[in-house]
Amino acid sequence: MLYLNFSSQDFCTLPKFSEFVKHVLLGRNNQIEVTSVEVAFRGKGRQAFVKTILNYAFSHNVQQLNITCLCVKKIEFPLSRVSFQSLKHLTVTGYDYNSITTTPDWEMPALTTPYIHCLTLYNGNNTDKGTNLFSNCASLKNLTIKKCYMAGGLNGFNICHPGLTSLTLEVGFTRVNVDTPQLKNLTIKKWKGVHLISAPNLSSLHYKDLSYIGHEDGDYDDLSQLSTDLLHLEKANICIKCIFEEKAAAHRIVCLLQQLQSVKFLTLNLEVVELLSSYVELISHHPSPFANLKSLKIYPVDVTRLKVTVPKEVQNYLLDSSADATLTMASREAIRAVMNVTSARNLMRELQMLLDQWKEYCETNTAPVKQDKAPMKSRFHERMTYWENLNELFQKGYENTRDITSMLRKIEGLLKKVPRFHRAKLQSRFSGLRAEAETIMDDMMDRVKIQCDKRPRRSNVLFDELATLQPSS
């Protein structure tokens, strides 16, 4: 099996890269099967080498194709013009939203795993409410779409596929209708306006929106909508952070939670629970919807907020229908403590590296300088070299002393915040590092002092040299 990897970054000009691609593809042994082709390029997508690579992949039944655009400018990529009968895995990555443009009608019947990132899908003057993506990809199983934009009259798109089992949508604003009867895993992160029409076999849902704005009118609401019963839902991870904590947002979240009634393992962010705590009247007269719940985990996204007590009504709403469910709640205080411990350890690791580098520098740059036995041509040069070496030592010593002192202060501040059962062990290591730092800094000052004492001896060389320049009488 053969794997081909081309990148225009390895060439100073695109014509040279194009010539190289042509030379490799025409000169290789076609008896050896090629299974994967990868290309990373800058410039226009219609250039000859792009067409050459696509045609080669098509004619040699390549199963995996990875395409990466390295430039900012907008290019049109002719994926829809090639019918890949054997391609199973496709990755297309643009530089930003507008770097790659292509039409959505791909003829790839064997494609199982497409991954598209930073792509613009354009469909001419199509004014339909939605275009069905990947309708010509009969074998589709695992689809990932990140940071993709719809243009050319496409107000939204549909993902309607009978065999799709896993779908990931990340960072998007185009409305998406999902109708996938075999879908088992759905991930939606920072993608507004997803409408799940049908996914009766869904077993895992991961939903994240950190900038939600609730609306009374559901037609304008960008929270994902579920128009199907999720009777086989095993796991759900819901993370929603509202820009404005209003009653409309709380109401929409309650509706979403009601649709997760079959879930067994539920994870919520603490901010959602706190929002419900502000509007307990929305849930106080409703029974808990989670009859099959086995585990509920609650964690904070924003660890800087103050501690809030969760009302009994909210706890009852989440747990009353599942007497055997376990509750795991991570407080902001606990999260901050873990973060402080981790930060202290990382800083001490960085400090140790800095101390080791400084010791190495001292050993190689402040060793006694051997005196040159050859006579100096000029005392001026000797003095200049002396000051240059001394200035380097002073500058390096100042910078490292400043950095080490700053890190010691940061670590000392963090140690005051960590839990007591972590503090003793960390304090012991910190004391050792501080002692080592003080020894190294004292040694550095001693070396600088020694170097200062090696100043060139005084002489009347200046006047002697000037005297030689005076014209004889």
CSV table of C-alpha atoms in Angstrom, one decimal, residues 81-435:
chain,number,residue,atom,x,y,z
A,81,ARG,CA,-16.8,17.7,-10.9
A,82,VAL,CA,-15.2,14.4,-10.0
A,83,SER,CA,-17.2,11.3,-9.3
A,84,PHE,CA,-15.2,9.3,-6.7
A,85,GLN,CA,-16.5,5.7,-6.8
A,86,SER,CA,-14.0,4.2,-4.3
A,87,LEU,CA,-13.4,7.1,-1.9
A,88,LYS,CA,-14.3,6.2,1.7
A,89,HIS,CA,-12.7,9.0,3.8
A,90,LEU,CA,-12.6,12.6,2.8
A,91,THR,CA,-11.1,15.5,4.8
A,92,VAL,CA,-11.3,19.1,3.5
A,93,THR,CA,-9.9,21.9,5.6
A,94,GLY,CA,-9.9,25.6,4.7
A,95,TYR,CA,-8.0,28.5,6.1
A,96,ASP,CA,-11.1,30.3,7.2
A,97,TYR,CA,-14.8,30.5,6.4
A,98,ASN,CA,-14.4,31.8,2.9
A,99,SER,CA,-11.2,30.1,1.8
A,100,ILE,CA,-12.8,27.1,0.0
A,101,THR,CA,-16.0,27.2,-2.0
A,102,THR,CA,-17.7,24.2,-3.5
A,103,THR,CA,-21.1,23.0,-4.5
A,104,PRO,CA,-22.8,20.4,-2.2
A,105,ASP,CA,-23.7,17.8,-4.9
A,106,TRP,CA,-20.9,15.3,-4.4
A,107,GLU,CA,-21.0,12.0,-6.3
A,108,MET,CA,-19.3,9.7,-3.8
A,109,PRO,CA,-21.3,6.5,-3.3
A,110,ALA,CA,-18.6,4.8,-1.1
A,111,LEU,CA,-17.9,7.7,1.1
A,112,THR,CA,-18.4,6.8,4.8
A,113,THR,CA,-16.5,9.5,6.8
A,114,PRO,CA,-16.4,13.1,5.5
A,115,TYR,CA,-14.8,15.8,7.7
A,116,ILE,CA,-15.3,19.3,6.3
A,117,HIS,CA,-13.8,22.3,8.1
A,118,CYS,CA,-14.0,26.0,7.0
A,119,LEU,CA,-16.0,25.4,3.8
A,120,THR,CA,-18.5,27.6,1.9
A,121,LEU,CA,-21.2,25.6,0.1
A,122,TYR,CA,-22.6,27.5,-2.8
A,123,ASN,CA,-25.5,26.5,-5.0
A,124,GLY,CA,-25.9,29.2,-7.6
A,125,ASN,CA,-29.2,31.0,-7.4
A,126,ASN,CA,-31.0,28.3,-5.5
A,127,THR,CA,-33.6,29.9,-3.3
A,128,ASP,CA,-35.0,26.7,-1.8
A,129,LYS,CA,-35.4,26.6,2.0
A,130,GLY,CA,-32.9,23.9,2.2
A,131,THR,CA,-30.5,21.7,0.2
A,132,ASN,CA,-30.0,18.1,1.1
A,133,LEU,CA,-26.3,17.6,1.7
A,134,PHE,CA,-24.6,14.3,0.8
A,135,SER,CA,-27.7,12.9,-0.8
A,136,ASN,CA,-25.4,11.1,-3.4
A,137,CYS,CA,-23.3,9.5,-0.7
A,138,ALA,CA,-25.2,6.3,0.0
A,139,SER,CA,-22.7,4.8,2.4
A,140,LEU,CA,-22.4,7.7,4.7
A,141,LYS,CA,-21.8,6.8,8.4
A,142,ASN,CA,-19.8,9.4,10.3
A,143,LEU,CA,-20.2,13.1,9.3
A,144,THR,CA,-18.3,16.1,10.8
A,145,ILE,CA,-19.0,19.7,9.8
A,146,LYS,CA,-17.1,22.6,11.4
A,147,LYS,CA,-17.2,26.3,10.7
A,148,CYS,CA,-19.1,26.0,7.4
A,149,TYR,CA,-21.1,28.7,5.7
A,150,MET,CA,-23.9,28.5,3.2
A,151,ALA,CA,-24.0,31.0,0.3
A,152,GLY,CA,-25.8,31.6,-3.0
A,153,GLY,CA,-29.4,31.6,-1.7
A,154,LEU,CA,-29.0,28.7,0.7
A,155,ASN,CA,-30.8,29.8,3.8
A,156,GLY,CA,-30.2,26.4,5.4
A,157,PHE,CA,-29.6,22.8,4.6
A,158,ASN,CA,-30.9,19.4,5.3
A,159,ILE,CA,-29.1,16.3,6.4
A,160,CYS,CA,-31.5,13.5,5.5
A,161,HIS,CA,-29.7,10.1,5.3
A,162,PRO,CA,-31.0,6.6,6.1
A,163,GLY,CA,-27.6,5.2,7.1
A,164,LEU,CA,-25.9,8.0,9.0
A,165,THR,CA,-25.0,6.9,12.6
A,166,SER,CA,-22.8,9.8,13.9
A,167,LEU,CA,-23.1,13.5,13.3
A,168,THR,CA,-21.0,16.4,14.6
A,169,LEU,CA,-21.8,20.1,14.0
A,170,GLU,CA,-19.5,22.7,15.4
A,171,VAL,CA,-19.5,26.5,15.2
A,172,GLY,CA,-22.1,27.5,12.6
A,173,PHE,CA,-25.1,29.8,12.1
A,174,THR,CA,-26.9,28.2,9.2
A,175,ARG,CA,-30.2,26.4,10.2
A,176,VAL,CA,-29.9,22.6,9.8
A,177,ASN,CA,-32.7,20.1,9.6
A,178,VAL,CA,-31.6,16.6,10.6
A,179,ASP,CA,-33.7,13.6,9.6
A,180,THR,CA,-31.6,10.5,10.3
A,181,PRO,CA,-33.4,7.3,11.5
A,182,GLN,CA,-30.2,5.4,12.3
A,183,LEU,CA,-28.4,8.2,14.1
A,184,LYS,CA,-26.8,7.1,17.4
A,185,ASN,CA,-24.4,9.9,18.3
A,186,LEU,CA,-25.1,13.6,17.9
A,187,THR,CA,-22.7,16.4,18.9
A,188,ILE,CA,-23.7,20.1,18.5
A,189,LYS,CA,-21.2,22.7,19.7
A,190,LYS,CA,-21.8,26.4,19.2
A,191,TRP,CA,-24.0,25.8,16.1
A,192,LYS,CA,-27.2,27.8,16.1
A,193,GLY,CA,-30.6,26.6,14.9
A,194,VAL,CA,-30.3,22.8,14.6
A,195,HIS,CA,-33.7,21.1,14.2
A,196,LEU,CA,-33.6,17.4,14.9
A,197,ILE,CA,-36.7,16.1,13.0
A,198,SER,CA,-36.1,12.3,13.4
A,199,ALA,CA,-33.5,10.3,15.2
A,200,PRO,CA,-35.4,7.5,17.1
A,201,ASN,CA,-32.3,5.5,17.8
A,202,LEU,CA,-30.2,8.3,19.2
A,203,SER,CA,-28.2,7.0,22.2
A,204,SER,CA,-25.8,9.9,22.9
A,205,LEU,CA,-26.3,13.7,22.7
A,206,HIS,CA,-23.7,16.3,23.4
A,207,TYR,CA,-25.0,19.8,23.2
A,208,LYS,CA,-23.0,23.0,23.9
A,209,ASP,CA,-24.0,26.7,23.5
A,210,LEU,CA,-22.2,29.3,25.5
A,211,SER,CA,-24.0,32.3,24.0
A,212,TYR,CA,-27.7,31.5,24.1
A,213,ILE,CA,-30.3,34.2,23.9
A,214,GLY,CA,-33.8,33.0,24.7
A,215,HIS,CA,-36.9,34.2,22.7
A,216,GLU,CA,-40.6,33.8,23.6
A,217,ASP,CA,-41.2,33.1,19.9
A,218,GLY,CA,-39.8,29.7,19.1
A,219,ASP,CA,-39.5,30.6,15.4
A,220,TYR,CA,-36.7,33.0,16.3
A,221,ASP,CA,-35.0,30.9,19.0
A,222,ASP,CA,-31.6,29.4,18.1
A,223,LEU,CA,-31.7,26.7,20.7
A,224,SER,CA,-31.7,23.2,19.1
A,225,GLN,CA,-35.2,21.8,18.6
A,226,LEU,CA,-36.1,18.2,19.1
A,227,SER,CA,-39.2,17.1,17.2
A,228,THR,CA,-38.8,13.4,18.0
A,229,ASP,CA,-39.0,11.2,21.0
A,230,LEU,CA,-35.6,10.0,22.1
A,231,LEU,CA,-36.6,6.7,23.6
A,232,HIS,CA,-33.2,5.1,23.5
A,233,LEU,CA,-31.1,7.9,24.8
A,234,GLU,CA,-28.4,6.7,27.1
A,235,LYS,CA,-26.1,9.7,27.6
A,236,ALA,CA,-26.7,13.4,27.4
A,237,ASN,CA,-24.2,16.2,28.1
A,238,ILE,CA,-26.0,19.6,28.0
A,239,CYS,CA,-23.9,22.8,28.5
A,240,ILE,CA,-25.8,26.1,28.0
A,241,LYS,CA,-24.7,29.5,29.1
A,242,CYS,CA,-27.1,32.3,28.6
A,243,ILE,CA,-26.1,35.8,27.6
A,244,PHE,CA,-29.3,37.2,29.3
A,245,GLU,CA,-30.7,35.1,32.1
A,246,GLU,CA,-34.3,35.7,31.3
A,247,LYS,CA,-37.5,33.7,31.9
A,248,ALA,CA,-37.8,32.9,28.2
A,249,ALA,CA,-34.4,31.2,28.2
A,250,ALA,CA,-35.3,29.2,31.3
A,251,HIS,CA,-38.6,28.1,29.7
A,252,ARG,CA,-36.9,26.9,26.5
A,253,ILE,CA,-34.3,24.9,28.6
A,254,VAL,CA,-37.1,23.3,30.6
A,255,CYS,CA,-38.7,22.2,27.3
A,256,LEU,CA,-35.4,20.7,26.2
A,257,LEU,CA,-34.9,18.8,29.4
A,258,GLN,CA,-38.5,17.4,29.2
A,259,GLN,CA,-37.5,15.8,25.9
A,260,LEU,CA,-34.6,14.0,27.5
A,261,GLN,CA,-36.8,11.9,29.7
A,262,SER,CA,-35.4,8.6,28.8
A,263,VAL,CA,-31.8,9.5,29.5
A,264,LYS,CA,-29.8,7.3,31.9
A,265,PHE,CA,-26.6,9.4,32.3
A,266,LEU,CA,-27.1,13.1,32.4
A,267,THR,CA,-24.5,15.9,32.6
A,268,LEU,CA,-25.5,19.5,33.1
A,269,ASN,CA,-23.5,22.7,33.6
A,270,LEU,CA,-24.1,24.5,36.9
A,271,GLU,CA,-25.2,27.7,35.1
A,272,VAL,CA,-28.3,25.9,33.7
A,273,VAL,CA,-29.2,24.7,37.2
A,274,GLU,CA,-28.8,28.2,38.6
A,275,LEU,CA,-31.0,29.6,35.8
A,276,LEU,CA,-33.7,27.2,36.8
A,277,SER,CA,-33.2,28.2,40.4
A,278,SER,CA,-34.1,31.8,39.4
A,279,TYR,CA,-37.5,30.6,37.9
A,280,VAL,CA,-38.6,27.7,40.1
A,281,GLU,CA,-42.2,28.5,39.2
A,282,LEU,CA,-41.5,26.9,35.8
A,283,ILE,CA,-40.8,23.5,37.3
A,284,SER,CA,-42.4,23.6,40.8
A,285,HIS,CA,-45.7,22.0,39.5
A,286,HIS,CA,-44.1,19.5,37.2
A,287,PRO,CA,-42.8,16.0,38.2
A,288,SER,CA,-39.3,15.0,37.4
A,289,PRO,CA,-39.1,13.8,33.8
A,290,PHE,CA,-36.1,11.5,34.3
A,291,ALA,CA,-37.6,8.2,35.3
A,292,ASN,CA,-34.6,6.1,34.1
A,293,LEU,CA,-31.8,8.3,35.4
A,294,LYS,CA,-28.8,6.5,36.9
A,295,SER,CA,-26.3,9.3,37.2
A,296,LEU,CA,-26.5,13.1,37.3
A,297,LYS,CA,-23.3,15.2,37.1
A,298,ILE,CA,-23.3,18.9,37.5
A,299,TYR,CA,-20.2,21.1,36.9
A,300,PRO,CA,-19.5,24.8,36.5
A,301,VAL,CA,-18.3,26.5,33.3
A,302,ASP,CA,-17.6,29.9,34.8
A,303,VAL,CA,-15.5,29.2,38.0
A,304,THR,CA,-15.3,32.9,38.8
A,305,ARG,CA,-18.9,33.4,39.9
A,306,LEU,CA,-20.0,33.3,43.5
A,307,LYS,CA,-21.4,30.3,45.2
A,308,VAL,CA,-25.2,29.8,44.7
A,309,THR,CA,-27.3,27.5,46.7
A,310,VAL,CA,-29.5,25.2,44.6
A,311,PRO,CA,-33.1,25.3,45.8
A,312,LYS,CA,-34.8,22.1,46.9
A,313,GLU,CA,-37.4,22.4,44.1
A,314,VAL,CA,-34.7,22.2,41.4
A,315,GLN,CA,-33.1,19.2,43.0
A,316,ASN,CA,-36.5,17.5,43.3
A,317,TYR,CA,-37.2,18.2,39.6
A,318,LEU,CA,-34.0,16.6,38.5
A,319,LEU,CA,-33.9,13.6,40.8
A,320,ASP,CA,-37.3,12.7,42.3
A,321,SER,CA,-38.3,10.2,39.7
A,322,SER,CA,-35.0,8.3,40.0
A,323,ALA,CA,-34.5,7.3,43.7
A,324,ASP,CA,-31.4,5.3,42.9
A,325,ALA,CA,-29.7,8.0,40.8
A,326,THR,CA,-26.3,9.2,42.0
A,327,LEU,CA,-25.6,13.0,42.1
A,328,THR,CA,-22.1,14.3,41.5
A,329,MET,CA,-21.8,18.1,41.8
A,330,ALA,CA,-18.5,19.9,41.3
A,331,SER,CA,-18.5,23.2,43.1
A,332,ARG,CA,-16.7,26.3,41.8
A,333,GLU,CA,-14.5,26.2,44.9
A,334,ALA,CA,-13.4,22.7,44.2
A,335,ILE,CA,-12.7,23.5,40.5
A,336,ARG,CA,-10.7,26.5,41.5
A,337,ALA,CA,-8.7,24.4,44.0
A,338,VAL,CA,-7.8,21.9,41.3
A,339,MET,CA,-6.9,24.6,38.9
A,340,ASN,CA,-4.6,26.3,41.5
A,341,VAL,CA,-2.9,23.0,42.3
A,342,THR,CA,-2.3,22.3,38.6
A,343,SER,CA,-1.1,25.9,38.0
A,344,ALA,CA,1.3,25.6,41.0
A,345,ARG,CA,2.7,22.3,39.7
A,346,ASN,CA,3.2,23.7,36.2
A,347,LEU,CA,4.9,26.9,37.5
A,348,MET,CA,7.3,24.8,39.6
A,349,ARG,CA,8.1,22.6,36.6
A,350,GLU,CA,8.8,25.8,34.5
A,351,LEU,CA,10.9,27.2,37.4
A,352,GLN,CA,13.0,24.0,37.6
A,353,MET,CA,13.6,24.2,33.8
A,354,LEU,CA,14.7,27.9,34.1
A,355,LEU,CA,17.1,27.1,37.0
A,356,ASP,CA,18.6,24.2,35.0
A,357,GLN,CA,19.1,26.5,32.0
A,358,TRP,CA,20.7,29.2,34.2
A,359,LYS,CA,23.1,26.7,35.7
A,360,GLU,CA,24.1,25.6,32.3
A,361,TYR,CA,24.6,29.2,31.2
A,362,CYS,CA,26.8,30.0,34.2
A,363,GLU,CA,28.9,27.0,33.7
A,364,THR,CA,29.6,27.7,30.0
A,365,ASN,CA,29.7,31.6,30.0
A,366,THR,CA,31.3,32.6,33.3
A,367,ALA,CA,34.2,30.2,33.5
A,368,PRO,CA,37.6,32.0,34.1
A,369,VAL,CA,38.7,33.6,30.9
A,370,LYS,CA,42.2,32.6,29.8
A,371,GLN,CA,44.5,35.5,29.2
A,372,ASP,CA,45.7,35.7,25.6
A,373,LYS,CA,49.5,35.4,25.6
A,374,ALA,CA,49.8,37.3,22.4
A,375,PRO,CA,50.2,41.1,22.9
A,376,MET,CA,47.1,43.2,22.5
A,377,LYS,CA,47.2,45.5,19.5
A,378,SER,CA,45.2,48.0,21.4
A,379,ARG,CA,44.1,48.6,25.0
A,380,PHE,CA,40.9,50.1,23.6
A,381,HIS,CA,39.9,46.8,22.2
A,382,GLU,CA,40.6,45.1,25.5
A,383,ARG,CA,38.5,47.5,27.4
A,384,MET,CA,35.6,47.3,24.9
A,385,THR,CA,35.6,43.5,25.1
A,386,TYR,CA,35.6,43.7,28.9
A,387,TRP,CA,32.5,45.9,29.0
A,388,GLU,CA,30.7,43.8,26.4
A,389,ASN,CA,31.2,40.6,28.4
A,390,LEU,CA,30.3,42.3,31.7
A,391,ASN,CA,27.2,43.9,30.2
A,392,GLU,CA,26.0,40.5,28.9
A,393,LEU,CA,26.4,39.0,32.4
A,394,PHE,CA,24.6,41.9,34.0
A,395,GLN,CA,21.7,41.8,31.5
A,396,LYS,CA,21.3,38.0,31.7
A,397,GLY,CA,21.5,38.1,35.5
A,398,TYR,CA,18.9,40.8,35.7
A,399,GLU,CA,16.5,39.1,33.4
A,400,ASN,CA,16.7,35.7,35.0
A,401,THR,CA,16.5,37.1,38.5
A,402,ARG,CA,13.4,39.1,37.5
A,403,ASP,CA,11.8,36.0,36.0
A,404,ILE,CA,12.6,33.7,38.9
A,405,THR,CA,11.5,36.2,41.5
A,406,SER,CA,8.2,36.6,39.6
A,407,MET,CA,7.6,32.9,39.4
A,408,LEU,CA,8.4,32.4,43.1
A,409,ARG,CA,5.9,35.1,44.1
A,410,LYS,CA,3.2,33.5,41.8
A,411,ILE,CA,3.8,30.1,43.3
A,412,GLU,CA,3.7,31.4,46.8
A,413,GLY,CA,0.4,33.1,46.1
A,414,LEU,CA,-1.1,29.9,44.7
A,415,LEU,CA,0.0,27.8,47.6
A,416,LYS,CA,-2.1,30.0,49.9
A,417,LYS,CA,-5.2,29.0,47.9
A,418,VAL,CA,-4.7,25.3,47.5
A,419,PRO,CA,-6.3,22.8,49.9
A,420,ARG,CA,-4.4,21.8,53.0
A,421,PHE,CA,-3.9,18.2,51.9
A,422,HIS,CA,-2.1,19.4,48.8
A,423,ARG,CA,-0.3,22.3,50.4
A,424,ALA,CA,2.2,20.3,52.5
A,425,LYS,CA,3.7,18.3,49.6
A,426,LEU,CA,3.8,21.3,47.3
A,427,GLN,CA,5.3,23.5,50.0
A,428,SER,CA,8.1,21.1,50.5
A,429,ARG,CA,9.0,21.1,46.8
A,430,PHE,CA,8.6,24.9,46.7
A,431,SER,CA,11.0,25.3,49.6
A,432,GLY,CA,13.6,23.2,47.8
A,433,LEU,CA,13.2,25.2,44.6
A,434,ARG,CA,13.5,28.5,46.4
A,435,ALA,CA,16.7,27.4,48.2
